mmCIF file with all atom_site columns, C-alpha atoms in Angstrom:
data_model
loop_
_atom_site.group_PDB
_atom_site.id
_atom_site.type_symbol
_atom_site.label_atom_id
_atom_site.label_alt_id
_atom_site.label_comp_id
_atom_site.label_asym_id
_atom_site.label_entity_id
_atom_site.label_seq_id
_atom_site.pdbx_PDB_ins_code
_atom_site.Cartn_x
_atom_site.Cartn_y
_atom_site.Cartn_z
_atom_site.occupancy
_atom_site.B_iso_or_equiv
_atom_site.pdbx_formal_charge
_atom_site.auth_seq_id
_atom_site.auth_comp_id
_atom_site.auth_asym_id
_atom_site.auth_atom_id
_atom_site.pdbx_PDB_model_num
ATOM 1   C CA . UNK A 1 1   ? -54.127 44.512  40.597  1.00 56.00 ? 1   UNK A CA 1
ATOM 2   C CA . UNK A 1 2   ? -56.032 45.757  37.573  1.00 56.00 ? 2   UNK A CA 1
ATOM 3   C CA . UNK A 1 3   ? -52.857 45.500  35.484  1.00 51.00 ? 3   UNK A CA 1
ATOM 4   C CA . UNK A 1 4   ? -52.268 41.921  36.559  1.00 54.00 ? 4   UNK A CA 1
ATOM 5   C CA . UNK A 1 5   ? -55.805 40.956  35.702  1.00 57.00 ? 5   UNK A CA 1
ATOM 6   C CA . UNK A 1 6   ? -55.404 42.575  32.308  1.00 58.00 ? 6   UNK A CA 1
ATOM 7   C CA . UNK A 1 7   ? -52.152 40.680  31.604  1.00 50.00 ? 7   UNK A CA 1
ATOM 8   C CA . UNK A 1 8   ? -53.737 37.420  32.763  1.00 55.00 ? 8   UNK A CA 1
ATOM 9   C CA . UNK A 1 9   ? -56.638 37.974  30.422  1.00 57.00 ? 9   UNK A CA 1
ATOM 10  C CA . UNK A 1 10  ? -54.277 38.818  27.543  1.00 48.00 ? 10  UNK A CA 1
ATOM 11  C CA . UNK A 1 11  ? -52.134 35.711  28.029  1.00 49.00 ? 11  UNK A CA 1
ATOM 12  C CA . UNK A 1 12  ? -55.234 33.538  28.275  1.00 57.00 ? 12  UNK A CA 1
ATOM 13  C CA . UNK A 1 13  ? -56.616 34.938  25.083  1.00 59.00 ? 13  UNK A CA 1
ATOM 14  C CA . UNK A 1 14  ? -53.270 34.580  23.244  1.00 49.00 ? 14  UNK A CA 1
ATOM 15  C CA . UNK A 1 15  ? -52.493 31.097  24.471  1.00 51.00 ? 15  UNK A CA 1
ATOM 16  C CA . UNK A 1 16  ? -55.992 29.974  23.709  1.00 56.00 ? 16  UNK A CA 1
ATOM 17  C CA . UNK A 1 17  ? -56.053 31.346  20.182  1.00 61.00 ? 17  UNK A CA 1
ATOM 18  C CA . UNK A 1 18  ? -55.832 28.943  17.233  1.00 61.00 ? 18  UNK A CA 1
ATOM 19  C CA . UNK A 1 19  ? -53.379 31.246  15.430  1.00 65.00 ? 19  UNK A CA 1
ATOM 20  C CA . UNK A 1 20  ? -50.915 31.166  18.306  1.00 55.00 ? 20  UNK A CA 1
ATOM 21  C CA . UNK A 1 21  ? -51.118 27.411  18.688  1.00 59.00 ? 21  UNK A CA 1
ATOM 22  C CA . UNK A 1 22  ? -50.698 26.960  14.958  1.00 63.00 ? 22  UNK A CA 1
ATOM 23  C CA . UNK A 1 23  ? -47.661 29.225  15.015  1.00 61.00 ? 23  UNK A CA 1
ATOM 24  C CA . UNK A 1 24  ? -46.138 27.301  17.898  1.00 66.00 ? 24  UNK A CA 1
ATOM 25  C CA . UNK A 1 25  ? -46.850 23.982  16.199  1.00 61.00 ? 25  UNK A CA 1
ATOM 26  C CA . UNK A 1 26  ? -45.426 25.261  12.944  1.00 65.00 ? 26  UNK A CA 1
ATOM 27  C CA . UNK A 1 27  ? -42.285 26.473  14.662  1.00 64.00 ? 27  UNK A CA 1
ATOM 28  C CA . UNK A 1 28  ? -41.780 23.119  16.369  1.00 72.00 ? 28  UNK A CA 1
ATOM 29  C CA . UNK A 1 29  ? -42.385 21.135  13.215  1.00 64.00 ? 29  UNK A CA 1
ATOM 30  C CA . UNK A 1 30  ? -40.184 23.489  11.229  1.00 64.00 ? 30  UNK A CA 1
ATOM 31  C CA . UNK A 1 31  ? -37.422 23.130  13.776  1.00 67.00 ? 31  UNK A CA 1
ATOM 32  C CA . UNK A 1 32  ? -37.684 19.373  13.664  1.00 72.00 ? 32  UNK A CA 1
ATOM 33  C CA . UNK A 1 33  ? -37.452 19.395  9.879   1.00 63.00 ? 33  UNK A CA 1
ATOM 34  C CA . UNK A 1 34  ? -34.369 21.633  10.034  1.00 64.00 ? 34  UNK A CA 1
ATOM 35  C CA . UNK A 1 35  ? -32.660 19.287  12.506  1.00 66.00 ? 35  UNK A CA 1
ATOM 36  C CA . UNK A 1 36  ? -33.604 16.186  10.502  1.00 66.00 ? 36  UNK A CA 1
ATOM 37  C CA . UNK A 1 37  ? -32.458 17.799  7.272   1.00 62.00 ? 37  UNK A CA 1
ATOM 38  C CA . UNK A 1 38  ? -29.139 18.720  8.877   1.00 67.00 ? 38  UNK A CA 1
ATOM 39  C CA . UNK A 1 39  ? -28.668 15.196  10.192  1.00 62.00 ? 39  UNK A CA 1
ATOM 40  C CA . UNK A 1 40  ? -29.418 13.748  6.752   1.00 67.00 ? 40  UNK A CA 1
ATOM 41  C CA . UNK A 1 41  ? -27.042 16.226  5.139   1.00 60.00 ? 41  UNK A CA 1
ATOM 42  C CA . UNK A 1 42  ? -24.268 15.396  7.625   1.00 60.00 ? 42  UNK A CA 1
ATOM 43  C CA . UNK A 1 43  ? -24.777 11.677  7.103   1.00 71.00 ? 43  UNK A CA 1
ATOM 44  C CA . UNK A 1 44  ? -24.694 12.102  3.324   1.00 61.00 ? 44  UNK A CA 1
ATOM 45  C CA . UNK A 1 45  ? -21.517 14.162  3.602   1.00 61.00 ? 45  UNK A CA 1
ATOM 46  C CA . UNK A 1 46  ? -19.846 11.536  5.758   1.00 69.00 ? 46  UNK A CA 1
ATOM 47  C CA . UNK A 1 47  ? -20.820 8.896   3.196   1.00 67.00 ? 47  UNK A CA 1
ATOM 48  C CA . UNK A 1 48  ? -19.384 11.006  0.378   1.00 62.00 ? 48  UNK A CA 1
ATOM 49  C CA . UNK A 1 49  ? -16.205 11.500  2.393   1.00 53.00 ? 49  UNK A CA 1
ATOM 50  C CA . UNK A 1 50  ? -15.885 7.753   2.973   1.00 67.00 ? 50  UNK A CA 1
ATOM 51  C CA . UNK A 1 51  ? -16.502 7.042   -0.696  1.00 66.00 ? 51  UNK A CA 1
ATOM 52  C CA . UNK A 1 52  ? -13.922 9.640   -1.739  1.00 65.00 ? 52  UNK A CA 1
ATOM 53  C CA . UNK A 1 53  ? -11.371 8.201   0.692   1.00 68.00 ? 53  UNK A CA 1
ATOM 54  C CA . UNK A 1 54  ? -12.097 4.665   -0.506  1.00 76.00 ? 54  UNK A CA 1
ATOM 55  C CA . UNK A 1 55  ? -11.658 5.681   -4.131  1.00 86.00 ? 55  UNK A CA 1
ATOM 56  C CA . UNK A 1 56  ? -8.394  7.473   -3.276  1.00 85.00 ? 56  UNK A CA 1
ATOM 57  C CA . UNK A 1 57  ? -7.081  4.298   -1.620  1.00 89.00 ? 57  UNK A CA 1
ATOM 58  C CA . UNK A 1 58  ? -8.143  2.228   -4.622  1.00 92.00 ? 58  UNK A CA 1
ATOM 59  C CA . UNK A 1 59  ? -6.349  4.628   -6.964  1.00 92.00 ? 59  UNK A CA 1
ATOM 60  C CA . UNK A 1 60  ? -3.154  4.201   -4.959  1.00 94.00 ? 60  UNK A CA 1
ATOM 61  C CA . UNK A 1 61  ? -3.573  0.427   -4.987  1.00 95.00 ? 61  UNK A CA 1
ATOM 62  C CA . UNK A 1 62  ? -3.994  0.459   -8.779  1.00 95.00 ? 62  UNK A CA 1
ATOM 63  C CA . UNK A 1 63  ? -0.690  2.316   -8.987  1.00 96.00 ? 63  UNK A CA 1
ATOM 64  C CA . UNK A 1 64  ? 0.888   -0.143  -6.527  1.00 97.00 ? 64  UNK A CA 1
ATOM 65  C CA . UNK A 1 65  ? -0.315  -3.023  -8.698  1.00 97.00 ? 65  UNK A CA 1
ATOM 66  C CA . UNK A 1 66  ? 1.239   -1.446  -11.787 1.00 97.00 ? 66  UNK A CA 1
ATOM 67  C CA . UNK A 1 67  ? 4.497   -0.839  -9.903  1.00 97.00 ? 67  UNK A CA 1
ATOM 68  C CA . UNK A 1 68  ? 4.658   -4.443  -8.706  1.00 97.00 ? 68  UNK A CA 1
ATOM 69  C CA . UNK A 1 69  ? 3.998   -5.780  -12.199 1.00 97.00 ? 69  UNK A CA 1
ATOM 70  C CA . UNK A 1 70  ? 6.769   -3.568  -13.582 1.00 96.00 ? 70  UNK A CA 1
ATOM 71  C CA . UNK A 1 71  ? 9.164   -4.747  -10.882 1.00 97.00 ? 71  UNK A CA 1
ATOM 72  C CA . UNK A 1 72  ? 8.265   -8.349  -11.651 1.00 97.00 ? 72  UNK A CA 1
ATOM 73  C CA . UNK A 1 73  ? 8.858   -7.953  -15.384 1.00 95.00 ? 73  UNK A CA 1
ATOM 74  C CA . UNK A 1 74  ? 11.897  -5.673  -15.281 1.00 93.00 ? 74  UNK A CA 1
ATOM 75  C CA . UNK A 1 75  ? 13.719  -7.239  -12.327 1.00 95.00 ? 75  UNK A CA 1
ATOM 76  C CA . UNK A 1 76  ? 12.430  -10.639 -11.195 1.00 96.00 ? 76  UNK A CA 1
ATOM 77  C CA . UNK A 1 77  ? 11.773  -12.230 -14.589 1.00 96.00 ? 77  UNK A CA 1
ATOM 78  C CA . UNK A 1 78  ? 15.083  -10.950 -15.944 1.00 94.00 ? 78  UNK A CA 1
ATOM 79  C CA . UNK A 1 79  ? 16.904  -12.204 -12.869 1.00 95.00 ? 79  UNK A CA 1
ATOM 80  C CA . UNK A 1 80  ? 15.522  -15.715 -13.334 1.00 95.00 ? 80  UNK A CA 1
ATOM 81  C CA . UNK A 1 81  ? 16.515  -15.662 -17.019 1.00 95.00 ? 81  UNK A CA 1
ATOM 82  C CA . UNK A 1 82  ? 20.071  -14.792 -15.974 1.00 94.00 ? 82  UNK A CA 1
ATOM 83  C CA . UNK A 1 83  ? 20.160  -17.809 -13.669 1.00 95.00 ? 83  UNK A CA 1
ATOM 84  C CA . UNK A 1 84  ? 18.669  -20.099 -16.310 1.00 93.00 ? 84  UNK A CA 1
ATOM 85  C CA . UNK A 1 85  ? 21.294  -19.026 -18.841 1.00 92.00 ? 85  UNK A CA 1
ATOM 86  C CA . UNK A 1 86  ? 23.991  -19.421 -16.193 1.00 91.00 ? 86  UNK A CA 1
ATOM 87  C CA . UNK A 1 87  ? 22.983  -23.021 -15.517 1.00 88.00 ? 87  UNK A CA 1
ATOM 88  C CA . UNK A 1 88  ? 23.951  -24.051 -19.055 1.00 85.00 ? 88  UNK A CA 1
ATOM 89  C CA . UNK A 1 89  ? 27.317  -22.329 -19.149 1.00 88.00 ? 89  UNK A CA 1
ATOM 90  C CA . UNK A 1 90  ? 30.694  -22.566 -17.507 1.00 87.00 ? 90  UNK A CA 1
ATOM 91  C CA . UNK A 1 91  ? 29.760  -19.521 -15.439 1.00 86.00 ? 91  UNK A CA 1
ATOM 92  C CA . UNK A 1 92  ? 27.875  -21.786 -13.041 1.00 87.00 ? 92  UNK A CA 1
ATOM 93  C CA . UNK A 1 93  ? 31.261  -22.698 -11.568 1.00 88.00 ? 93  UNK A CA 1
ATOM 94  C CA . UNK A 1 94  ? 31.978  -19.055 -10.793 1.00 91.00 ? 94  UNK A CA 1
ATOM 95  C CA . UNK A 1 95  ? 30.319  -16.436 -8.607  1.00 95.00 ? 95  UNK A CA 1
ATOM 96  C CA . UNK A 1 96  ? 27.308  -14.620 -10.003 1.00 93.00 ? 96  UNK A CA 1
ATOM 97  C CA . UNK A 1 97  ? 28.271  -11.755 -12.294 1.00 92.00 ? 97  UNK A CA 1
ATOM 98  C CA . UNK A 1 98  ? 25.352  -9.346  -12.389 1.00 91.00 ? 98  UNK A CA 1
ATOM 99  C CA . UNK A 1 99  ? 25.266  -5.585  -12.627 1.00 91.00 ? 99  UNK A CA 1
ATOM 100 C CA . UNK A 1 100 ? 23.903  -3.624  -9.677  1.00 90.00 ? 100 UNK A CA 1
ATOM 101 C CA . UNK A 1 101 ? 20.279  -2.490  -9.860  1.00 87.00 ? 101 UNK A CA 1
ATOM 102 C CA . UNK A 1 102 ? 20.164  1.224   -9.150  1.00 86.00 ? 102 UNK A CA 1
ATOM 103 C CA . UNK A 1 103 ? 16.673  2.001   -10.458 1.00 88.00 ? 103 UNK A CA 1
ATOM 104 C CA . UNK A 1 104 ? 14.090  2.950   -7.854  1.00 91.00 ? 104 UNK A CA 1
ATOM 105 C CA . UNK A 1 105 ? 11.253  0.491   -8.392  1.00 93.00 ? 105 UNK A CA 1
ATOM 106 C CA . UNK A 1 106 ? 9.293   1.683   -5.349  1.00 95.00 ? 106 UNK A CA 1
ATOM 107 C CA . UNK A 1 107 ? 8.325   5.307   -6.054  1.00 95.00 ? 107 UNK A CA 1
ATOM 108 C CA . UNK A 1 108 ? 4.573   4.757   -5.625  1.00 95.00 ? 108 UNK A CA 1
ATOM 109 C CA . UNK A 1 109 ? 4.971   2.823   -2.385  1.00 95.00 ? 109 UNK A CA 1
ATOM 110 C CA . UNK A 1 110 ? 7.401   5.336   -0.898  1.00 94.00 ? 110 UNK A CA 1
ATOM 111 C CA . UNK A 1 111 ? 5.200   8.357   -1.665  1.00 93.00 ? 111 UNK A CA 1
ATOM 112 C CA . UNK A 1 112 ? 1.854   6.933   -0.519  1.00 93.00 ? 112 UNK A CA 1
ATOM 113 C CA . UNK A 1 113 ? 2.437   5.599   2.972   1.00 85.00 ? 113 UNK A CA 1
ATOM 114 C CA . UNK A 1 114 ? -0.426  7.689   4.418   1.00 85.00 ? 114 UNK A CA 1
ATOM 115 C CA . UNK A 1 115 ? -2.961  6.400   1.886   1.00 87.00 ? 115 UNK A CA 1
ATOM 116 C CA . UNK A 1 116 ? -1.840  2.802   2.343   1.00 88.00 ? 116 UNK A CA 1
ATOM 117 C CA . UNK A 1 117 ? -2.356  3.158   6.071   1.00 87.00 ? 117 UNK A CA 1
ATOM 118 C CA . UNK A 1 118 ? -6.074  3.677   5.400   1.00 87.00 ? 118 UNK A CA 1
ATOM 119 C CA . UNK A 1 119 ? -6.508  0.235   3.833   1.00 88.00 ? 119 UNK A CA 1
ATOM 120 C CA . UNK A 1 120 ? -9.155  -1.605  5.797   1.00 82.00 ? 120 UNK A CA 1
ATOM 121 C CA . UNK A 1 121 ? -10.191 -4.838  4.131   1.00 83.00 ? 121 UNK A CA 1
ATOM 122 C CA . UNK A 1 122 ? -12.474 -6.976  6.307   1.00 85.00 ? 122 UNK A CA 1
ATOM 123 C CA . UNK A 1 123 ? -12.386 -9.766  3.715   1.00 84.00 ? 123 UNK A CA 1
ATOM 124 C CA . UNK A 1 124 ? -8.590  -9.822  3.530   1.00 89.00 ? 124 UNK A CA 1
ATOM 125 C CA . UNK A 1 125 ? -7.292  -8.101  6.698   1.00 92.00 ? 125 UNK A CA 1
ATOM 126 C CA . UNK A 1 126 ? -3.734  -9.151  5.844   1.00 94.00 ? 126 UNK A CA 1
ATOM 127 C CA . UNK A 1 127 ? -3.631  -7.097  2.628   1.00 95.00 ? 127 UNK A CA 1
ATOM 128 C CA . UNK A 1 128 ? -1.734  -4.136  4.085   1.00 94.00 ? 128 UNK A CA 1
ATOM 129 C CA . UNK A 1 129 ? 0.727   -6.423  5.854   1.00 95.00 ? 129 UNK A CA 1
ATOM 130 C CA . UNK A 1 130 ? 1.287   -8.365  2.645   1.00 96.00 ? 130 UNK A CA 1
ATOM 131 C CA . UNK A 1 131 ? 2.058   -5.166  0.757   1.00 97.00 ? 131 UNK A CA 1
ATOM 132 C CA . UNK A 1 132 ? 4.587   -4.013  3.350   1.00 96.00 ? 132 UNK A CA 1
ATOM 133 C CA . UNK A 1 133 ? 6.197   -7.454  3.609   1.00 97.00 ? 133 UNK A CA 1
ATOM 134 C CA . UNK A 1 134 ? 6.478   -7.829  -0.170  1.00 97.00 ? 134 UNK A CA 1
ATOM 135 C CA . UNK A 1 135 ? 8.094   -4.435  -0.640  1.00 97.00 ? 135 UNK A CA 1
ATOM 136 C CA . UNK A 1 136 ? 10.474  -5.136  2.231   1.00 97.00 ? 136 UNK A CA 1
ATOM 137 C CA . UNK A 1 137 ? 11.496  -8.417  0.595   1.00 98.00 ? 137 UNK A CA 1
ATOM 138 C CA . UNK A 1 138 ? 11.949  -6.631  -2.736  1.00 97.00 ? 138 UNK A CA 1
ATOM 139 C CA . UNK A 1 139 ? 14.284  -4.066  -1.178  1.00 97.00 ? 139 UNK A CA 1
ATOM 140 C CA . UNK A 1 140 ? 16.218  -6.829  0.541   1.00 97.00 ? 140 UNK A CA 1
ATOM 141 C CA . UNK A 1 141 ? 16.655  -8.661  -2.771  1.00 97.00 ? 141 UNK A CA 1
ATOM 142 C CA . UNK A 1 142 ? 17.979  -5.554  -4.516  1.00 97.00 ? 142 UNK A CA 1
ATOM 143 C CA . UNK A 1 143 ? 20.351  -4.923  -1.613  1.00 97.00 ? 143 UNK A CA 1
ATOM 144 C CA . UNK A 1 144 ? 21.627  -8.503  -1.942  1.00 97.00 ? 144 UNK A CA 1
ATOM 145 C CA . UNK A 1 145 ? 22.179  -8.123  -5.692  1.00 97.00 ? 145 UNK A CA 1
ATOM 146 C CA . UNK A 1 146 ? 24.078  -4.882  -5.204  1.00 96.00 ? 146 UNK A CA 1
ATOM 147 C CA . UNK A 1 147 ? 26.139  -6.352  -2.362  1.00 97.00 ? 147 UNK A CA 1
ATOM 148 C CA . UNK A 1 148 ? 26.936  -9.359  -4.546  1.00 97.00 ? 148 UNK A CA 1
ATOM 149 C CA . UNK A 1 149 ? 28.252  -7.000  -7.204  1.00 96.00 ? 149 UNK A CA 1
ATOM 150 C CA . UNK A 1 150 ? 30.605  -5.382  -4.716  1.00 96.00 ? 150 UNK A CA 1
ATOM 151 C CA . UNK A 1 151 ? 31.848  -8.758  -3.509  1.00 96.00 ? 151 UNK A CA 1
ATOM 152 C CA . UNK A 1 152 ? 32.238  -9.962  -7.105  1.00 96.00 ? 152 UNK A CA 1
ATOM 153 C CA . UNK A 1 153 ? 34.615  -7.090  -7.805  1.00 96.00 ? 153 UNK A CA 1
ATOM 154 C CA . UNK A 1 154 ? 36.640  -8.102  -4.750  1.00 96.00 ? 154 UNK A CA 1
ATOM 155 C CA . UNK A 1 155 ? 36.663  -11.685 -6.063  1.00 96.00 ? 155 UNK A CA 1
ATOM 156 C CA . UNK A 1 156 ? 37.927  -10.571 -9.464  1.00 95.00 ? 156 UNK A CA 1
ATOM 157 C CA . UNK A 1 157 ? 40.894  -8.880  -7.805  1.00 96.00 ? 157 UNK A CA 1
ATOM 158 C CA . UNK A 1 158 ? 41.721  -12.114 -5.983  1.00 96.00 ? 158 UNK A CA 1
ATOM 159 C CA . UNK A 1 159 ? 41.725  -14.061 -9.275  1.00 95.00 ? 159 UNK A CA 1
ATOM 160 C CA . UNK A 1 160 ? 44.935  -12.283 -10.236 1.00 94.00 ? 160 UNK A CA 1
ATOM 161 C CA . UNK A 1 161 ? 46.671  -14.743 -7.935  1.00 95.00 ? 161 UNK A CA 1
ATOM 162 C CA . UNK A 1 162 ? 44.993  -18.116 -8.693  1.00 93.00 ? 162 UNK A CA 1
ATOM 163 C CA . UNK A 1 163 ? 44.790  -20.996 -6.245  1.00 93.00 ? 163 UNK A CA 1
ATOM 164 C CA . UNK A 1 164 ? 44.899  -19.100 -2.985  1.00 96.00 ? 164 UNK A CA 1
ATOM 165 C CA . UNK A 1 165 ? 42.785  -20.337 -0.033  1.00 96.00 ? 165 UNK A CA 1
ATOM 166 C CA . UNK A 1 166 ? 41.199  -16.899 0.174   1.00 96.00 ? 166 UNK A CA 1
ATOM 167 C CA . UNK A 1 167 ? 40.123  -17.073 -3.478  1.00 96.00 ? 167 UNK A CA 1
ATOM 168 C CA . UNK A 1 168 ? 38.668  -20.554 -3.015  1.00 96.00 ? 168 UNK A CA 1
ATOM 169 C CA . UNK A 1 169 ? 36.759  -19.533 0.123   1.00 97.00 ? 169 UNK A CA 1
ATOM 170 C CA . UNK A 1 170 ? 35.300  -16.429 -1.496  1.00 96.00 ? 170 UNK A CA 1
ATOM 171 C CA . UNK A 1 171 ? 34.346  -18.378 -4.625  1.00 96.00 ? 171 UNK A CA 1
ATOM 172 C CA . UNK A 1 172 ? 32.342  -20.889 -2.625  1.00 96.00 ? 172 UNK A CA 1
ATOM 173 C CA . UNK A 1 173 ? 30.841  -18.182 -0.455  1.00 97.00 ? 173 UNK A CA 1
ATOM 174 C CA . UNK A 1 174 ? 29.648  -16.170 -3.461  1.00 97.00 ? 174 UNK A CA 1
ATOM 175 C CA . UNK A 1 175 ? 28.277  -19.256 -5.215  1.00 95.00 ? 175 UNK A CA 1
ATOM 176 C CA . UNK A 1 176 ? 26.197  -20.029 -2.125  1.00 96.00 ? 176 UNK A CA 1
ATOM 177 C CA . UNK A 1 177 ? 25.110  -16.400 -1.977  1.00 96.00 ? 177 UNK A CA 1
ATOM 178 C CA . UNK A 1 178 ? 24.010  -16.599 -5.620  1.00 96.00 ? 178 UNK A CA 1
ATOM 179 C CA . UNK A 1 179 ? 21.821  -19.585 -4.747  1.00 95.00 ? 179 UNK A CA 1
ATOM 180 C CA . UNK A 1 180 ? 20.244  -17.564 -1.949  1.00 97.00 ? 180 UNK A CA 1
ATOM 181 C CA . UNK A 1 181 ? 19.563  -14.677 -4.321  1.00 97.00 ? 181 UNK A CA 1
ATOM 182 C CA . UNK A 1 182 ? 17.886  -17.006 -6.793  1.00 97.00 ? 182 UNK A CA 1
ATOM 183 C CA . UNK A 1 183 ? 15.724  -18.613 -4.119  1.00 97.00 ? 183 UNK A CA 1
ATOM 184 C CA . UNK A 1 184 ? 14.690  -15.193 -2.818  1.00 98.00 ? 184 UNK A CA 1
ATOM 185 C CA . UNK A 1 185 ? 13.846  -14.059 -6.339  1.00 97.00 ? 185 UNK A CA 1
ATOM 186 C CA . UNK A 1 186 ? 11.683  -17.104 -7.047  1.00 97.00 ? 186 UNK A CA 1
ATOM 187 C CA . UNK A 1 187 ? 9.829   -16.761 -3.756  1.00 97.00 ? 187 UNK A CA 1
ATOM 188 C CA . UNK A 1 188 ? 9.335   -13.045 -4.272  1.00 98.00 ? 188 UNK A CA 1
ATOM 189 C CA . UNK A 1 189 ? 7.990   -13.595 -7.775  1.00 97.00 ? 189 UNK A CA 1
ATOM 190 C CA . UNK A 1 190 ? 5.307   -15.883 -6.330  1.00 97.00 ? 190 UNK A CA 1
ATOM 191 C CA . UNK A 1 191 ? 4.467   -13.390 -3.593  1.00 97.00 ? 191 UNK A CA 1
ATOM 192 C CA . UNK A 1 192 ? 4.206   -10.513 -6.074  1.00 98.00 ? 192 UNK A CA 1
ATOM 193 C CA . UNK A 1 193 ? 1.863   -12.516 -8.300  1.00 97.00 ? 193 UNK A CA 1
ATOM 194 C CA . UNK A 1 194 ? -0.352  -13.392 -5.332  1.00 97.00 ? 194 UNK A CA 1
ATOM 195 C CA . UNK A 1 195 ? -0.348  -9.814  -4.046  1.00 97.00 ? 195 UNK A CA 1
ATOM 196 C CA . UNK A 1 196 ? -1.334  -8.395  -7.437  1.00 97.00 ? 196 UNK A CA 1
ATOM 197 C CA . UNK A 1 197 ? -4.303  -10.790 -7.445  1.00 97.00 ? 197 UNK A CA 1
ATOM 198 C CA . UNK A 1 198 ? -5.298  -9.661  -3.924  1.00 96.00 ? 198 UNK A CA 1
ATOM 199 C CA . UNK A 1 199 ? -5.143  -6.008  -4.950  1.00 96.00 ? 199 UNK A CA 1
ATOM 200 C CA . UNK A 1 200 ? -7.254  -6.661  -8.042  1.00 95.00 ? 200 UNK A CA 1
ATOM 201 C CA . UNK A 1 201 ? -9.979  -8.230  -5.886  1.00 94.00 ? 201 UNK A CA 1
ATOM 202 C CA . UNK A 1 202 ? -9.949  -5.213  -3.559  1.00 92.00 ? 202 UNK A CA 1
ATOM 203 C CA . UNK A 1 203 ? -10.174 -2.510  -6.236  1.00 92.00 ? 203 UNK A CA 1
ATOM 204 C CA . UNK A 1 204 ? -12.845 -4.349  -8.245  1.00 90.00 ? 204 UNK A CA 1
ATOM 205 C CA . UNK A 1 205 ? -15.378 -4.604  -5.431  1.00 82.00 ? 205 UNK A CA 1
#
């Protein structure tokens, strides 16, 4: 009983002391500051992570823009010049004679699928879809040009025996196919120009 009274007196004196209360208050305040500081630090880190990710995406888009401009100049513009020259020559009566395009114009796009998937543009939500669609159309155009080259070689073999129905049918078929290639090239050139402008707006924000 005496021991209990002694402990009760000790606790009362400790709990009632200014030093103890100050220590408790200091510990609470200190703990709060630690938690707040950690929350601020975590928030700042998340912001830095978002900024780093955004800059990484923009870097990829700058490379995509450069790749598209190169494709436009080295493939699409040259293709249209071939058709323009063809219009003013006797070759317009024959299938399109154009060498296959074996160069890979899509290295940046092919190697950055993960980064492109992180594009999130609330102003232009169709940006990612436009990139994918444009590259798909570009591949399709190159496939058509290369297929045309294969068919042109078959046509040349048929010309060894002039006037056959098979030669006439293939000639008309390849001339129509050439018109389709030109139309696809013109449309793609417009789409590439528009897409480059969209990318520029995104990376310059």
